[in-house]
Amino acid sequence: MFRQKYEYFVTNIKLVDSFFEDSFKTLVESGKPFSKCGKCRRYMKLVEARPQRLYCPTCQEQYPVPSAKDASVRLHGEHLCPIDGFELLYFHPAGGKLAKSFAFCPHCYNNPPFEDMRGRHPGCNECSHPECQHSYISQGVLQCLTRCFGGRGTLVLDPQSGPKWRLSCNKCPAVVSIFEGASKLKVMDRCEKCGARKLSVEYKNAKTSKLPDQACNFVGCAFCEQHNLGECVNFRHAFLDKEPTIGGSRGTRGNRGGRGRGRGQPPEAILQIVTTSPQAAGVLEGEELEDKVEERAVEGA
């Protein structure tokens, strides 16, 4: 009897498919051409239904992509991954300047190429490729000021954050806002004094410039020159130790009146980090360091 049922379903499977086609689309038909596959060089389709993923009709392979509420995935220019030839994409979640955006390769995201990237879904900001212009080797500016993950965290330039440029840690939620309003920002060679990477900054005109004397260009270490740059370098969110809460701040059961973002580390830890980290030397000195410690003391009260 069961054999007869099986043979009946096999014989009439097309009838079942026709019923489903009235309400559902096949994976090949769903989505729209989005980015090029590194294997066949043809366009993959972005399937927006959860879980969001890319599908290559030619190779018949799927590549899950990062997703979050109100987040978007878009092309990262016309850049290609030097490892596998896939077009790079850019993930941008909701949350404004505290959102952790990053570029990523669909293939590397699902198949990490290096040992230090395995065990998670890494973006280009965690890639250790020595020659890729999108890896943290090329775009990393300095060690995270919280010295997260045993000092392995790196503040990396967010490539599409302009004109509200920011350095985001590739391990923790720490963010440093830099040179808001600049039209161009580029990571240069290392500073001989503190070990951080120098930056090349360009403003369109003096009206939009926040540089001293309304200069339109700056090339140098933003951290050694921080006392001269003023508001161009903002450490307000550089000491977050947990993910910020995006949305309302009314709190939930067991967490009433929750804050909108992480409290940061206690003043003693901040003082130790800034004074002992060689890459953070010159970032906060004198009165600025005392103000930062007092500010965190008030928040922690």
Short mmCIF file of C-alpha atoms in Angstrom, two decimals:
data_model
loop_
_atom_site.label_atom_id
_atom_site.label_comp_id
_atom_site.label_asym_id
_atom_site.label_seq_id
_atom_site.Cartn_x
_atom_site.Cartn_y
_atom_site.Cartn_z
CA MET A 1 0.00 0.00 0.00
CA PHE A 2 2.77 2.44 0.91
CA ARG A 3 4.58 1.61 -2.31
CA GLN A 4 1.45 2.42 -4.29
CA LYS A 5 1.12 5.77 -2.48
CA TYR A 6 4.74 6.60 -3.22
CA GLU A 7 4.38 5.75 -6.91
CA TYR A 8 1.19 7.81 -7.09
CA PHE A 9 2.87 10.91 -5.64
CA VAL A 10 5.90 10.52 -7.91
CA THR A 11 3.64 10.23 -10.95
CA ASN A 12 1.55 13.28 -9.99
CA ILE A 13 4.26 15.50 -8.46
CA LYS A 14 3.85 18.06 -11.25
CA LEU A 15 0.26 18.56 -10.18
CA VAL A 16 1.45 19.36 -6.65
CA ASP A 17 4.01 21.81 -8.04
CA SER A 18 1.33 23.60 -10.02
CA PHE A 19 -0.70 24.16 -6.85
CA PHE A 20 2.31 25.68 -5.07
CA GLU A 21 3.22 27.87 -8.05
CA ASP A 22 -0.10 29.68 -7.69
CA SER A 23 0.97 31.02 -4.28
CA PHE A 24 4.76 30.71 -4.18
CA LYS A 25 7.72 31.47 -6.40
CA THR A 26 10.61 29.14 -6.98
CA LEU A 27 14.02 30.19 -5.73
CA VAL A 28 15.15 30.78 -9.31
CA GLU A 29 12.25 33.16 -9.97
CA SER A 30 12.45 35.05 -6.68
CA GLY A 31 14.70 38.01 -6.03
CA LYS A 32 16.31 40.44 -8.43
CA PRO A 33 19.79 40.58 -10.02
CA PHE A 34 22.05 42.14 -7.43
CA SER A 35 25.77 41.31 -7.50
CA LYS A 36 28.16 39.17 -9.53
CA CYS A 37 29.18 35.67 -8.54
CA GLY A 38 32.91 35.10 -8.33
CA LYS A 39 32.65 31.62 -9.83
CA CYS A 40 30.52 32.07 -12.96
CA ARG A 41 30.79 35.89 -13.25
CA ARG A 42 27.02 36.14 -13.64
CA TYR A 43 24.57 38.02 -11.48
CA MET A 44 23.26 36.51 -8.28
CA LYS A 45 19.79 37.35 -7.01
CA LEU A 46 19.05 38.90 -3.63
CA VAL A 47 16.24 36.96 -1.96
CA GLU A 48 14.77 39.39 0.55
CA ALA A 49 12.57 36.82 2.26
CA ARG A 50 13.93 35.78 5.65
CA PRO A 51 16.56 34.54 5.97
CA GLN A 52 17.97 37.05 3.51
CA ARG A 53 20.45 35.50 1.08
CA LEU A 54 22.03 35.64 -2.34
CA TYR A 55 21.25 32.90 -4.85
CA CYS A 56 23.23 32.13 -7.99
CA PRO A 57 20.92 30.50 -10.59
CA THR A 58 23.91 29.33 -12.64
CA CYS A 59 25.90 27.69 -9.84
CA GLN A 60 22.73 26.89 -7.85
CA GLU A 61 24.39 28.00 -4.62
CA GLN A 62 23.10 30.15 -1.77
CA TYR A 63 25.03 32.69 0.31
CA PRO A 64 23.32 33.97 3.47
CA VAL A 65 24.01 37.65 4.14
CA PRO A 66 23.89 39.60 7.43
CA SER A 67 20.43 40.80 8.34
CA ALA A 68 18.76 42.84 11.05
CA LYS A 69 15.57 44.81 11.51
CA ASP A 70 15.44 47.84 9.19
CA ALA A 71 18.92 47.01 7.89
CA SER A 72 20.00 47.31 4.27
CA VAL A 73 22.48 45.52 2.03
CA ARG A 74 23.89 47.39 -0.96
CA LEU A 75 26.79 47.21 -3.38
CA HIS A 76 30.14 48.42 -2.11
CA GLY A 77 31.04 50.34 -5.24
CA GLU A 78 32.37 48.01 -7.92
CA HIS A 79 35.04 46.45 -5.74
CA LEU A 80 35.90 42.76 -6.03
CA CYS A 81 37.27 40.45 -3.38
CA PRO A 82 40.92 39.67 -4.30
CA ILE A 83 40.53 36.13 -2.93
CA ASP A 84 37.51 34.80 -4.82
CA GLY A 85 36.38 37.56 -7.22
CA PHE A 86 32.92 38.10 -5.67
CA GLU A 87 31.55 41.64 -5.70
CA LEU A 88 31.79 43.25 -2.27
CA LEU A 89 28.62 44.33 -0.48
CA TYR A 90 27.96 46.76 2.35
CA PHE A 91 25.75 46.00 5.35
CA HIS A 92 24.17 48.98 7.09
CA PRO A 93 21.88 48.36 10.10
CA ALA A 94 19.60 50.92 11.70
CA GLY A 95 20.98 52.95 14.57
CA GLY A 96 22.66 56.02 13.11
CA LYS A 97 26.29 56.65 13.92
CA LEU A 98 26.37 53.87 16.52
CA ALA A 99 25.33 51.24 13.99
CA LYS A 100 28.03 48.73 13.17
CA SER A 101 28.23 48.88 9.38
CA PHE A 102 30.80 46.99 7.38
CA ALA A 103 31.74 45.80 3.91
CA PHE A 104 31.79 42.07 3.28
CA CYS A 105 32.36 39.44 0.62
CA PRO A 106 29.42 36.98 0.31
CA HIS A 107 31.76 34.01 -0.13
CA CYS A 108 34.23 34.94 2.63
CA TYR A 109 31.32 35.76 4.94
CA ASN A 110 30.14 32.15 4.70
CA ASN A 111 33.54 30.52 4.08
CA PRO A 112 36.20 32.42 6.07
CA PRO A 113 39.51 32.06 4.20
CA PHE A 114 41.90 32.55 7.13
CA GLU A 115 42.27 30.70 10.40
CA ASP A 116 41.76 33.80 12.56
CA MET A 117 38.42 34.48 10.83
CA ARG A 118 36.86 31.05 11.28
CA GLY A 119 34.09 30.27 13.73
CA ARG A 120 32.03 33.35 12.84
CA HIS A 121 30.73 35.39 9.89
CA PRO A 122 33.43 38.02 9.30
CA GLY A 123 33.29 41.20 7.26
CA CYS A 124 36.15 42.92 5.51
CA ASN A 125 36.88 44.79 8.75
CA GLU A 126 38.04 41.47 10.24
CA CYS A 127 39.88 40.19 7.18
CA SER A 128 43.63 39.81 7.60
CA HIS A 129 44.50 39.73 3.90
CA PRO A 130 47.81 41.63 3.74
CA GLU A 131 47.22 43.26 0.34
CA CYS A 132 43.45 43.81 0.18
CA GLN A 133 42.58 47.52 0.36
CA HIS A 134 39.40 46.73 2.32
CA SER A 135 40.91 44.58 5.11
CA TYR A 136 41.65 45.86 8.59
CA ILE A 137 45.32 45.58 7.69
CA SER A 138 44.79 48.44 5.21
CA GLN A 139 41.90 50.35 6.83
CA GLY A 140 42.68 49.84 10.52
CA VAL A 141 43.80 53.06 12.21
CA LEU A 142 44.67 52.12 15.80
CA GLN A 143 44.05 49.61 18.55
CA CYS A 144 40.63 49.84 20.18
CA LEU A 145 40.90 52.10 23.24
CA THR A 146 39.03 49.55 25.36
CA ARG A 147 41.65 46.93 24.48
CA CYS A 148 38.82 44.49 23.88
CA PHE A 149 39.41 40.78 23.22
CA GLY A 150 42.87 40.89 24.73
CA GLY A 151 43.92 43.88 22.64
CA ARG A 152 42.92 42.31 19.31
CA GLY A 153 40.22 44.89 18.59
CA THR A 154 41.08 47.48 15.93
CA LEU A 155 39.35 50.75 15.11
CA VAL A 156 38.71 50.48 11.38
CA LEU A 157 37.56 53.23 9.03
CA ASP A 158 33.94 52.68 8.02
CA PRO A 159 34.24 53.08 4.22
CA GLN A 160 30.73 54.42 3.56
CA SER A 161 30.16 56.42 6.74
CA GLY A 162 30.93 59.79 5.13
CA PRO A 163 30.22 62.61 5.57
CA LYS A 164 29.79 61.53 9.20
CA TRP A 165 33.01 59.56 9.22
CA ARG A 166 33.70 57.11 12.00
CA LEU A 167 36.17 54.52 13.16
CA SER A 168 34.40 51.38 14.38
CA CYS A 169 35.99 48.60 16.37
CA ASN A 170 35.89 45.28 14.52
CA LYS A 171 35.37 43.40 17.80
CA CYS A 172 33.27 45.58 20.14
CA PRO A 173 30.72 48.44 19.77
CA ALA A 174 33.27 51.24 20.35
CA VAL A 175 33.06 54.12 17.86
CA VAL A 176 35.19 57.23 17.32
CA SER A 177 33.64 60.00 15.22
CA ILE A 178 36.15 61.89 13.08
CA PHE A 179 36.14 64.86 10.70
CA GLU A 180 32.39 65.19 10.24
CA GLY A 181 31.49 66.86 6.96
CA ALA A 182 34.71 65.95 5.15
CA SER A 183 34.26 65.02 1.50
CA LYS A 184 37.24 62.65 1.39
CA LEU A 185 39.10 60.68 4.04
CA LYS A 186 41.94 58.25 3.44
CA VAL A 187 44.10 56.08 5.70
CA MET A 188 47.82 56.74 5.26
CA ASP A 189 51.07 55.39 6.73
CA ARG A 190 51.80 54.96 10.44
CA CYS A 191 52.62 57.76 12.85
CA GLU A 192 56.15 57.47 14.21
CA LYS A 193 55.14 58.81 17.63
CA CYS A 194 52.08 56.78 18.64
CA GLY A 195 51.84 53.99 16.05
CA ALA A 196 48.37 54.98 14.83
CA ARG A 197 47.73 55.46 11.11
CA LYS A 198 47.81 58.97 9.72
CA LEU A 199 44.77 60.33 7.90
CA SER A 200 44.37 62.46 4.80
CA VAL A 201 41.28 64.67 5.08
CA GLU A 202 39.71 66.98 2.53
CA TYR A 203 36.77 69.39 2.90
CA LYS A 204 34.99 70.91 -0.09
CA ASN A 205 35.21 74.48 1.16
CA ALA A 206 35.95 76.59 4.22
CA LYS A 207 32.26 76.87 5.17
CA THR A 208 31.91 73.15 5.81
CA SER A 209 35.38 72.72 7.31
CA LYS A 210 35.79 72.08 11.02
CA LEU A 211 39.57 72.23 10.86
CA PRO A 212 41.45 75.03 12.64
CA ASP A 213 41.36 78.32 10.71
CA GLN A 214 38.77 76.69 8.40
CA ALA A 215 41.49 74.89 6.48
CA CYS A 216 40.26 72.53 3.78
CA ASN A 217 43.00 69.89 4.06
CA PHE A 218 44.70 67.95 6.81
CA VAL A 219 47.34 65.24 6.61
CA GLY A 220 48.73 63.80 9.81
CA CYS A 221 47.97 61.84 12.96
CA ALA A 222 44.54 62.84 14.25
CA PHE A 223 45.39 61.49 17.70
CA CYS A 224 48.71 63.21 18.27
CA GLU A 225 47.10 66.42 16.98
CA GLN A 226 43.82 65.90 18.80
CA HIS A 227 44.38 68.88 21.12
CA ASN A 228 44.60 71.13 18.05
CA LEU A 229 41.76 69.55 16.08
CA GLY A 230 39.10 70.06 18.75
CA GLU A 231 35.70 68.71 17.69
CA CYS A 232 37.15 66.94 14.66
CA VAL A 233 37.86 63.89 16.84
CA ASN A 234 35.05 62.77 19.16
CA PHE A 235 35.68 60.08 21.80
CA ARG A 236 32.18 60.21 23.26
CA HIS A 237 31.37 56.63 22.20
CA ALA A 238 34.90 55.23 22.26
CA PHE A 239 34.47 53.37 25.54
CA LEU A 240 31.25 51.42 25.00
CA ASP A 241 31.47 47.94 26.48
CA LYS A 242 28.14 46.55 25.25
CA GLU A 243 25.82 46.92 22.29
CA PRO A 244 23.76 50.13 22.39
CA THR A 245 20.01 49.79 22.74
CA ILE A 246 18.44 51.11 19.54
CA GLY A 247 14.93 52.52 19.91
CA GLY A 248 12.98 53.53 22.99
CA SER A 249 14.63 53.83 26.38
CA ARG A 250 11.65 52.92 28.56
CA GLY A 251 13.23 49.57 29.31
CA THR A 252 11.71 46.11 29.62
CA ARG A 253 10.75 43.95 32.52
CA GLY A 254 13.77 43.53 34.75
CA ASN A 255 15.51 46.44 33.04
CA ARG A 256 13.30 49.46 33.54
CA GLY A 257 14.59 52.80 32.50
CA GLY A 258 17.40 51.24 30.45
CA ARG A 259 19.90 53.63 28.96
CA GLY A 260 20.00 54.23 25.23
CA ARG A 261 23.63 53.08 24.97
CA GLY A 262 26.31 51.28 26.94
CA ARG A 263 27.66 52.94 30.07
CA GLY A 264 31.29 52.37 29.19
CA GLN A 265 34.01 51.13 31.49
CA PRO A 266 34.54 52.50 35.02
CA PRO A 267 36.84 55.52 35.37
CA GLU A 268 39.74 53.47 36.75
CA ALA A 269 39.71 51.16 33.74
CA ILE A 270 39.54 54.09 31.33
CA LEU A 271 42.47 55.77 33.04
CA GLN A 272 44.51 52.57 32.85
CA ILE A 273 43.67 51.98 29.18
CA VAL A 274 44.59 55.48 28.06
CA THR A 275 47.79 55.67 30.06
CA THR A 276 49.10 52.18 29.25
CA SER A 277 48.14 51.73 25.59
CA PRO A 278 51.01 52.94 23.37
CA GLN A 279 48.64 53.55 20.47
CA ALA A 280 46.36 55.68 22.61
CA ALA A 281 49.20 57.90 23.81
CA GLY A 282 48.42 61.52 23.11
CA VAL A 283 44.70 60.84 22.62
CA LEU A 284 43.57 62.14 26.00
CA GLU A 285 46.01 64.14 28.04
CA GLY A 286 45.95 66.55 30.95
CA GLU A 287 42.64 68.29 31.49
CA GLU A 288 40.92 66.28 28.73
CA LEU A 289 41.71 63.02 30.51
CA GLU A 290 40.45 64.40 33.83
CA ASP A 291 37.25 65.61 32.15
CA LYS A 292 36.69 62.16 30.63
CA VAL A 293 37.19 60.42 33.97
CA GLU A 294 34.85 62.86 35.73
CA GLU A 295 32.25 62.42 32.99
CA ARG A 296 32.26 58.64 33.37
CA ALA A 297 32.15 58.96 37.16
CA VAL A 298 28.95 61.02 36.89
CA GLU A 299 27.40 58.50 34.48
CA GLY A 300 28.29 55.60 36.74
CA ALA A 301 26.83 57.27 39.84
#
